[in-house]
């Protein structure tokens, strides 16, 4: 880890950088952090990014450098002492490299007291006092709410190091940004939640509802060693939560190109399913000096399948929550598209209109919009051949699918069968490795009061600088996966997926996630902390200790 002295940290430089950034940002400054608090939070975040917490499915604990995770665990209590003193903190997951924190709500404390009173009554202990009688007559306890993020990051290819403006694990603070792997995905979520909790603890606030924070060690490779084990631990304790909040959609500073230019915050109500199918091709093989004339070589069959997948993707379908997404952005989408989006989002829309919007617009406009309306099929591997002078007797085409709500693995097998066409006698399909594939998660209703609370928290912080109100908030479907899927079995209300920082797609910010020069603006980091603080207040209820 680099010493903190190597990071630019002068307050005057911070202020100047932030001003320069705010000139280009459509958002007003946050109001929950004073300059000194923001400066200190940014320095802690800078240090956080300096830990090389890279995950991989090929190593023990799914952690490339377990000692880096352990050093992080040593640093965390020193960085957030109020949190570690106030909340119950457990090191969990494989190798104890993940975290589970519990902020016990006052309602749970009262419930525990009521249970003790009942036990005393059963043992013919003295009767309850008036205060205890009133407490015993209170309503049922509130279910806890779970907030997720993850400690791990994706690796950085050595050949790209020279292309980083600042080294990927430097945590550099420069030009109004904090730079480093994990700045967006998703150490900003861990830091934002802990900074928000710290601010609330300092005011004496306590939640009425119990709040859990879970920070996994291997979300980037599926979460099997972190989130899956934490979820199993909570289930074994009989913990049921009312809602899960996780990373997901961000805030489009430039709207949602090519439709709306008004800034919009996206909240994932569901995430697509996952399946990787191996298309195994068999052929006669033979000597390379006498290739077949009928296109029956393994390479020719594999090439036709790859070409067919690219030319004929799976069919387009308009399903929830994409219909809610269209309804939300329709008012700010000009022209015919906006009108069609509004009508197509209606439950009464005719199928031909939905098909038109899905196929003619969303399916063709951008890769991101196309992913909203079909089971995506991406060729991610092609293996064949072992010698220069031998026609290979086999080939393998690896195809990764992301499934819409309602789609199954059988649906993608049927699609591949159609794609293979006349070549079907030469191929067979099998799942990759030991995976069974997964369907899309259930769609969390946008009518959930937790969606309303998240929307309120985002809109109260992300005010537009021009005075025209707040950022729009739109439900969406997540193309990728998050740790939240592991916790759905213990969640009564499902999951909501959002990270409260902004990206400018037009400027290329989306490519920074898992890519070069990952960074988050200092101003957005502050806004993110404020969103989390407000969300904790809205979800947790409660008040100050002195209240």
JSON list of C-alpha atoms in Angstrom, two decimals, residues 141-146 209-210 212 239-245 444 448-450 453 490-495 539:
[
{"chain": "A", "resi": 141, "resn": "UNK", "atom": "CA", "xyz": [-40.83, -5.90, 15.38]},
{"chain": "A", "resi": 142, "resn": "UNK", "atom": "CA", "xyz": [-39.72, -4.51, 12.05]},
{"chain": "A", "resi": 143, "resn": "UNK", "atom": "CA", "xyz": [-37.82, -6.87, 9.79]},
{"chain": "A", "resi": 144, "resn": "UNK", "atom": "CA", "xyz": [-34.19, -5.83, 9.24]},
{"chain": "A", "resi": 145, "resn": "UNK", "atom": "CA", "xyz": [-32.90, -4.37, 5.97]},
{"chain": "A", "resi": 146, "resn": "UNK", "atom": "CA", "xyz": [-29.64, -5.47, 4.37]},
{"chain": "A", "resi": 209, "resn": "UNK", "atom": "CA", "xyz": [-35.14, -1.00, 12.42]},
{"chain": "A", "resi": 210, "resn": "UNK", "atom": "CA", "xyz": [-32.07, -3.27, 12.58]},
{"chain": "A", "resi": 212, "resn": "UNK", "atom": "CA", "xyz": [-27.17, -5.16, 8.31]},
{"chain": "A", "resi": 239, "resn": "UNK", "atom": "CA", "xyz": [-32.65, -13.92, 9.94]},
{"chain": "A", "resi": 240, "resn": "UNK", "atom": "CA", "xyz": [-35.27, -12.68, 7.48]},
{"chain": "A", "resi": 241, "resn": "UNK", "atom": "CA", "xyz": [-34.84, -9.24, 5.93]},
{"chain": "A", "resi": 242, "resn": "UNK", "atom": "CA", "xyz": [-37.45, -6.98, 4.39]},
{"chain": "A", "resi": 243, "resn": "UNK", "atom": "CA", "xyz": [-35.30, -5.61, 1.56]},
{"chain": "A", "resi": 244, "resn": "UNK", "atom": "CA", "xyz": [-31.81, -5.90, 0.09]},
{"chain": "A", "resi": 245, "resn": "UNK", "atom": "CA", "xyz": [-30.01, -2.85, -1.29]},
{"chain": "A", "resi": 444, "resn": "UNK", "atom": "CA", "xyz": [-38.98, -6.33, -7.31]},
{"chain": "A", "resi": 448, "resn": "UNK", "atom": "CA", "xyz": [-42.31, -0.98, -3.06]},
{"chain": "A", "resi": 449, "resn": "UNK", "atom": "CA", "xyz": [-42.02, 1.67, -0.33]},
{"chain": "A", "resi": 450, "resn": "UNK", "atom": "CA", "xyz": [-38.27, 0.98, -0.38]},
{"chain": "A", "resi": 453, "resn": "UNK", "atom": "CA", "xyz": [-37.32, 5.77, -0.16]},
{"chain": "A", "resi": 490, "resn": "UNK", "atom": "CA", "xyz": [-33.99, -14.51, 2.98]},
{"chain": "A", "resi": 491, "resn": "UNK", "atom": "CA", "xyz": [-35.53, -11.31, 1.61]},
{"chain": "A", "resi": 492, "resn": "UNK", "atom": "CA", "xyz": [-39.28, -10.76, 1.89]},
{"chain": "A", "resi": 493, "resn": "UNK", "atom": "CA", "xyz": [-39.29, -7.79, -0.48]},
{"chain": "A", "resi": 494, "resn": "UNK", "atom": "CA", "xyz": [-36.61, -8.64, -3.06]},
{"chain": "A", "resi": 495, "resn": "UNK", "atom": "CA", "xyz": [-33.68, -6.40, -3.96]},
{"chain": "A", "resi": 539, "resn": "UNK", "atom": "CA", "xyz": [-35.12, 2.99, 5.88]}
]
